[in-house]
XYZ file of C-alpha atoms in Angstrom:
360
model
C 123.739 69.899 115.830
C 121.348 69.674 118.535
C 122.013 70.944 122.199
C 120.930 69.151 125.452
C 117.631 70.297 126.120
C 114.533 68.920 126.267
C 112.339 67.846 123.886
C 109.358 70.147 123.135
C 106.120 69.284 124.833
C 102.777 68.283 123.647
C 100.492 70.469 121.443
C 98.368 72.285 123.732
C 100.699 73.570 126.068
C 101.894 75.740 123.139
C 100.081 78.518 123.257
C 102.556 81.753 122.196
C 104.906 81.260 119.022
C 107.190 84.090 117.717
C 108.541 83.388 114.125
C 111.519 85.792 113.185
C 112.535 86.620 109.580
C 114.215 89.372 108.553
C 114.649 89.244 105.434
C 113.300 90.639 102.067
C 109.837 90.597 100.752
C 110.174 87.631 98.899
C 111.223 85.643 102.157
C 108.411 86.640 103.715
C 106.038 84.540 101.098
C 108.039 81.721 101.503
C 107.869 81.653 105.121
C 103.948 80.941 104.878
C 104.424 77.192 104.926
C 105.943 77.268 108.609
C 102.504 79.745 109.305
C 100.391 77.650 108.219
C 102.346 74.097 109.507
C 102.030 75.610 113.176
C 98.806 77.098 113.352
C 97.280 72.844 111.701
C 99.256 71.603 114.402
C 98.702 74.156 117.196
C 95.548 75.560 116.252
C 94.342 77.606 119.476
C 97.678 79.222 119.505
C 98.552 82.633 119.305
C 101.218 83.286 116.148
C 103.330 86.259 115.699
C 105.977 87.303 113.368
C 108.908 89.718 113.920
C 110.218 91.010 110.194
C 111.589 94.283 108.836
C 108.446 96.603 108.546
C 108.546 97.291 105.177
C 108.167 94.021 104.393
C 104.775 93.797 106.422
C 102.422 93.990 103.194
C 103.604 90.196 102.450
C 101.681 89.045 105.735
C 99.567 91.920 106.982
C 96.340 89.916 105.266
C 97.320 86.670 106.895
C 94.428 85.167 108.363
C 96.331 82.871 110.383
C 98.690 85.601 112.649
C 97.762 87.437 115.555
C 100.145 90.461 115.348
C 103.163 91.585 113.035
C 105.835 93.058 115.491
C 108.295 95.231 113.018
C 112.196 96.649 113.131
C 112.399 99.999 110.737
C 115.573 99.935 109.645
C 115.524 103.335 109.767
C 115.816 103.406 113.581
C 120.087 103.497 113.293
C 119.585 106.713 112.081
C 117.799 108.522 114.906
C 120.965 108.601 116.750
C 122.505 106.251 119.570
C 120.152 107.183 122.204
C 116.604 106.796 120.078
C 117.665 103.576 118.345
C 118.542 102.064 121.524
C 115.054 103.294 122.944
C 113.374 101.701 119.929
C 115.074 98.322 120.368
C 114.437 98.015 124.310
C 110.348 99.000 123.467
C 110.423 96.281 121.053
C 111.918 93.674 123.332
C 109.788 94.630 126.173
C 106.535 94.250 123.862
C 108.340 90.742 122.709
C 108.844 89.603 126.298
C 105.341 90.647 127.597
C 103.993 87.961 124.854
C 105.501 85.585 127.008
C 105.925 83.520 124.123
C 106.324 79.387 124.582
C 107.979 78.870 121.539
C 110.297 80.869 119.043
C 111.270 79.740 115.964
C 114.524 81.785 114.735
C 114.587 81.671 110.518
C 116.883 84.402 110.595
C 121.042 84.289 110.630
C 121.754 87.370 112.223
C 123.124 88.321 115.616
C 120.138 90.231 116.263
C 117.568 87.809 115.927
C 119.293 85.242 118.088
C 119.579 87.274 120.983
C 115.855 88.471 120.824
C 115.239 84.798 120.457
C 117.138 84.316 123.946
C 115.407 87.423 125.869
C 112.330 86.490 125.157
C 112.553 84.007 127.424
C 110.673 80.999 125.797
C 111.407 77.507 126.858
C 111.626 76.179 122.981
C 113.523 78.472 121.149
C 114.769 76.852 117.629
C 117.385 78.134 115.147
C 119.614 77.155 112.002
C 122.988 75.165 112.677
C 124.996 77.818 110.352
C 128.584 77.339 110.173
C 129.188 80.778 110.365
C 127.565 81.302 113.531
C 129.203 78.120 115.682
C 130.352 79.383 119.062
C 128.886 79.568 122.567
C 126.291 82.452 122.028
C 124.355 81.174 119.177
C 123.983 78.144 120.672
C 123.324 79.496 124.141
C 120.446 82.058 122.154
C 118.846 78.911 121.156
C 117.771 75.667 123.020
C 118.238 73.285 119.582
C 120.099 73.823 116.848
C 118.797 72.206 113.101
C 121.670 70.944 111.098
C 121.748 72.717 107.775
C 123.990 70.145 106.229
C 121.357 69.548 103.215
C 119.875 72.834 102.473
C 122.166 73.184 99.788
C 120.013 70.704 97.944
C 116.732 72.440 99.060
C 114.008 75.378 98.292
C 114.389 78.031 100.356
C 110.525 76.654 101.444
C 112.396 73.204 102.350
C 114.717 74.984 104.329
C 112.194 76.824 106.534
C 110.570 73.734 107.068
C 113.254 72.133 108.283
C 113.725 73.909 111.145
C 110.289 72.638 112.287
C 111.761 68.905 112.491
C 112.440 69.395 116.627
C 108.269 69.541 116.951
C 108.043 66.218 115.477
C 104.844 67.448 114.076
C 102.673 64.650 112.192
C 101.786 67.125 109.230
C 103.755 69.637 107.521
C 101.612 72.440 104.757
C 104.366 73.419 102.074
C 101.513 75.831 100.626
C 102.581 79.250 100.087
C 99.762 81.711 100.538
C 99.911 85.350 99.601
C 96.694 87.233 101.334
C 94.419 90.364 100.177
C 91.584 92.657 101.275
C 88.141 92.590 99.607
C 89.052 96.450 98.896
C 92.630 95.759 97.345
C 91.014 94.141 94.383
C 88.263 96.428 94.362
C 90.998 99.504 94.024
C 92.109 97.021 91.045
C 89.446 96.956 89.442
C 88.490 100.662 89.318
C 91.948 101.256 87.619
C 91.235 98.862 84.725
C 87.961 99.918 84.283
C 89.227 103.440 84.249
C 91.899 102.621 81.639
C 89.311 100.585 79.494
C 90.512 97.218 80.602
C 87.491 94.638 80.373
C 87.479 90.906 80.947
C 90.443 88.948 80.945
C 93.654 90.403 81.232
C 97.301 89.206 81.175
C 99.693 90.924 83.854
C 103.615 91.534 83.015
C 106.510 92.531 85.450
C 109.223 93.120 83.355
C 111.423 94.548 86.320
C 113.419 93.814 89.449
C 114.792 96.319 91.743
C 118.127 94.319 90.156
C 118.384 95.083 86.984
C 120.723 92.029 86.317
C 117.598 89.855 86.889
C 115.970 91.457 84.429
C 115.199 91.090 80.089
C 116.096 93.880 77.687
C 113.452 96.503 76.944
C 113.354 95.211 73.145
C 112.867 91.470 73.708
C 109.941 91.992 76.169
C 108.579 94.428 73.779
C 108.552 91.854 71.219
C 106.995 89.627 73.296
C 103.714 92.248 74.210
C 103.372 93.002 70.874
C 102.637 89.352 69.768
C 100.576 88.915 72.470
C 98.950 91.985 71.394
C 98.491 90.726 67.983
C 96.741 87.756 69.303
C 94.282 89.952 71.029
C 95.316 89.742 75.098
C 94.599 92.562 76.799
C 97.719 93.359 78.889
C 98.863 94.821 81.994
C 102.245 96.057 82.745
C 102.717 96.590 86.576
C 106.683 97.494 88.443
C 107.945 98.701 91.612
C 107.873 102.307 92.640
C 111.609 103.074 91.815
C 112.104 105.569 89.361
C 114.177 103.204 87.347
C 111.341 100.337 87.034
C 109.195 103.078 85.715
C 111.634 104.241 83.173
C 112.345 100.706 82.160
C 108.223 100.268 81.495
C 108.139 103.506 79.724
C 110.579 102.581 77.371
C 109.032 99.144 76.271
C 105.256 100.687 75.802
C 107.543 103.338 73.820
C 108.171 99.830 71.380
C 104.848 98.159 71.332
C 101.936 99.409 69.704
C 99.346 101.510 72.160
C 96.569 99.191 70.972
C 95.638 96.522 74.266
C 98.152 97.604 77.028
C 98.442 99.810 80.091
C 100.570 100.526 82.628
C 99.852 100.515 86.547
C 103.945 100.636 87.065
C 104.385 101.822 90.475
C 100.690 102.655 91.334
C 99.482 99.713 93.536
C 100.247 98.414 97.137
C 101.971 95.008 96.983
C 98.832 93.528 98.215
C 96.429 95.529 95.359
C 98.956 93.901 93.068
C 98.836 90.431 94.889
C 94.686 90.978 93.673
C 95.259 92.251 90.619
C 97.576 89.128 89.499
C 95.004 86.718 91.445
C 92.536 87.451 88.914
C 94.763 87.572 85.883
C 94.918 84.328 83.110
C 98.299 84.850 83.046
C 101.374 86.383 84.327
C 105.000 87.119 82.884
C 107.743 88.497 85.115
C 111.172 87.769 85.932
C 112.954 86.500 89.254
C 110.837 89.534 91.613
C 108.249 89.076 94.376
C 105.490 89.501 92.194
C 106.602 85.912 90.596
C 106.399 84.231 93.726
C 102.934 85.945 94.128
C 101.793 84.906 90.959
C 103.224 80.911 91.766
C 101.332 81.530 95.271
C 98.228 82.753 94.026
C 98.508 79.574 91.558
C 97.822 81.910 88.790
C 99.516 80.417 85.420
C 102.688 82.090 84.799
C 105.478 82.355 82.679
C 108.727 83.311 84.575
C 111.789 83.935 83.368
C 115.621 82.960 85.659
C 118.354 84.142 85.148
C 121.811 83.680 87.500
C 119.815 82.936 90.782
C 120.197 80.102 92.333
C 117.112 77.764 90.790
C 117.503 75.244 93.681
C 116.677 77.231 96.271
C 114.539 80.395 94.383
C 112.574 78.522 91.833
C 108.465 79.785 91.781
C 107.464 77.267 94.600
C 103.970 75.725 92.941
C 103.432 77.479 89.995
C 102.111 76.103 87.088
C 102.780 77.264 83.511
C 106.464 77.691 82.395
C 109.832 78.418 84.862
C 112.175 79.530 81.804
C 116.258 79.309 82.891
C 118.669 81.541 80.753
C 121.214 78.709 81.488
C 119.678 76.532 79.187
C 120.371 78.621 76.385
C 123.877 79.314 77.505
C 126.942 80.105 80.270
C 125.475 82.266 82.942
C 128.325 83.026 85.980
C 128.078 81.678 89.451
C 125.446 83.476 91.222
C 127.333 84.207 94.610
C 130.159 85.927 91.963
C 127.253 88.357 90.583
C 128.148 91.790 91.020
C 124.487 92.855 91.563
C 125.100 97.035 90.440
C 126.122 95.454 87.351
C 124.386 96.430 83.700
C 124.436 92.926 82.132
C 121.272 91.274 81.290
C 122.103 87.838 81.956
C 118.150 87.214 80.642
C 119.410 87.879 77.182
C 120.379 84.646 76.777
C 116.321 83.460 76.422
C 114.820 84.068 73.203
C 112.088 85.622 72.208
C 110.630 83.158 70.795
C 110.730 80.577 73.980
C 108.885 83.194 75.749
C 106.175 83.910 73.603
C 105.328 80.042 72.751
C 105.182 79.536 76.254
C 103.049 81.839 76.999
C 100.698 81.050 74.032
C 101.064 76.912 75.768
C 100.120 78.053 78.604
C 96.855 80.124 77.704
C 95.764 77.721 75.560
């Protein structure tokens, strides 16, 4: 729905736009198309972002934001009195922006009354059905139905909520952005482990294991890869469990043409480091959506998420669904502690001929 308010005025008298997402890392990446549509169509302007700080690394090398204003989610646990101190700072440094224009990508309460106290005269948000009632609506100054996102990407989506502007040009690029020194740091571990030339770069893990393949078929995979001479590098998160997963499939590949940087790089070292790769492998994780970003070739592998909306947004190479190879459940029915590896439906065999397609 859209409420009675004015339309938004011409380009140039924005000059301040917040963007709020608070979200995961993932949804940070895909917000870049909105980044980049306003700062084509409002190019003197100032653009900021408000997001969960630690998802900053996805947009702390932007090139076309001004400043990342961040919520630690660790804040509710400093007690009554110091999370309330930390909120009112924030809203105080949002306010002094004096911002023209919010756009509101999140759903929750939170950012759609920080989207009303900052005062801007164009504040847009989402037309959720869960959030009909007098405050949303009174938070925002028009509403974008959401009627049809069930048939978009989540970058479609984001868009969307851009249709108020009436801008003549829309960018539905996804960008991820690096330092000179994050792929210098890169490089000084691969030369270090012996790693010359071309390399292929493989995130076997998610921070939900349900997204992920078994230890054995990945193996499988790296050690034909091997045996046609790649030069591989297996990266994962931090977690302890990643690691432990990566452990155990070098434990079933040969040592010969593989090492492991599993949980050693910033997000935006490994951002570089897949940049310069000839190939990447991974499952449904950020570093896929890096990898489709970066438009380096890439083989990824989908399980139960939803494809519509989570799909790698530009890649080229090979977007492998486990549903095509058999019954996978409803995604919103996933119990996501669960130990099933709803990947295990994709051969082996799929895998490694893709990959093989797509290098050659």
């Amino acid at each position: 729905m859209m409420n009675d308010a004015p339309a938004p005025t011409s380009a140039p008298s924005v000059q301040r736009i917040l963007i709020i997402k608070l979200r995961h890392h993932g949804d940070m990446l895909l917000v870049t198309p909105v980044i980049s549509s306003l700062r084509q169509n409002y190019p003197q302007a100032q653009i900021d972002v408000l997001l969960y700080q630690e998802t900053q690394e996805m947009l702390a090398s932007n090139p076309e934001l001004s400043t990342l204003f961040a919520i630690d989610r660790q804040w509710k646990k400093l007690g009554a009195r110091a999370h309330l101190g930390h909120e009112l700072a924030l809203l105080r440094r949002l306010k002094a922006q004096r911002y023209d224009l919010v756009v509101n990508l999140a759903d929750q309460w939170r950012s759609a009354i920080i989207t009303r106290l900052t005062g801007a005269r164009i504040r847009l948000g989402f037309d959720f059905p869960k959030r009909r009632g007098f405050l949303w609506r009174h938070c925002h100054t028009q509403l974008v139905p959401v009627d049809n996102h069930a048939h978009l990407h989540t970058v479609e989506q984001n868009l969307s909520l851009l249709a108020p502007l009436s801008l003549p040009a829309l960018s539905e690029h996804v960008t991820m952005s690096y330092q000179p020194q994050d792929w210098q740091a890169c490089e000084q571990r691969l030369q270090k482990q012996g790693v010359a030339g071309s390399y292929i770069v493989v995130q076997p893990t998610s921070r939900w294991f349900f997204k992920c393949w078994s230890e054995e078929k990945m193996a499988a995979t790296l050690t034909a890869l091997q045996a046609d001479g790649h030069q591989l590098v297996i990266t994962s998160g931090p977690d302890a469990r990643e690691q432990a997963m990566v452990e155990r499939i070098l434990a079933l590949c040969p040592p010969q043409g593989v090492i492991s940087l599993a949980g050693q790089l910033t997000l935006r070292q490994l951002a570089a480091l897949i940049d310069h790769a000839k190939l990447f492998i991974g499952v449904d994780s950020v570093p896929m959506h890096m990898a489709a970003a970066l438009q380096t070739p890439c083989v990824a592998l989908f399980g139960p998420s939803k494809l519509t909306f989570w799909r790698p947004w530009q890649a080229t190479g090979a977007v492998i669904w486990a549903g095509d190879f058999g019954e996978l459940p409803d995604p919103d029915a996933i119990d996501t502690g669960t130990d099933e590896r709803y990947l295990d439906l994709i051969p082996t065999d799929a895998v490694i001929a893709a990959a093989r397609s797509t290098l050659a």
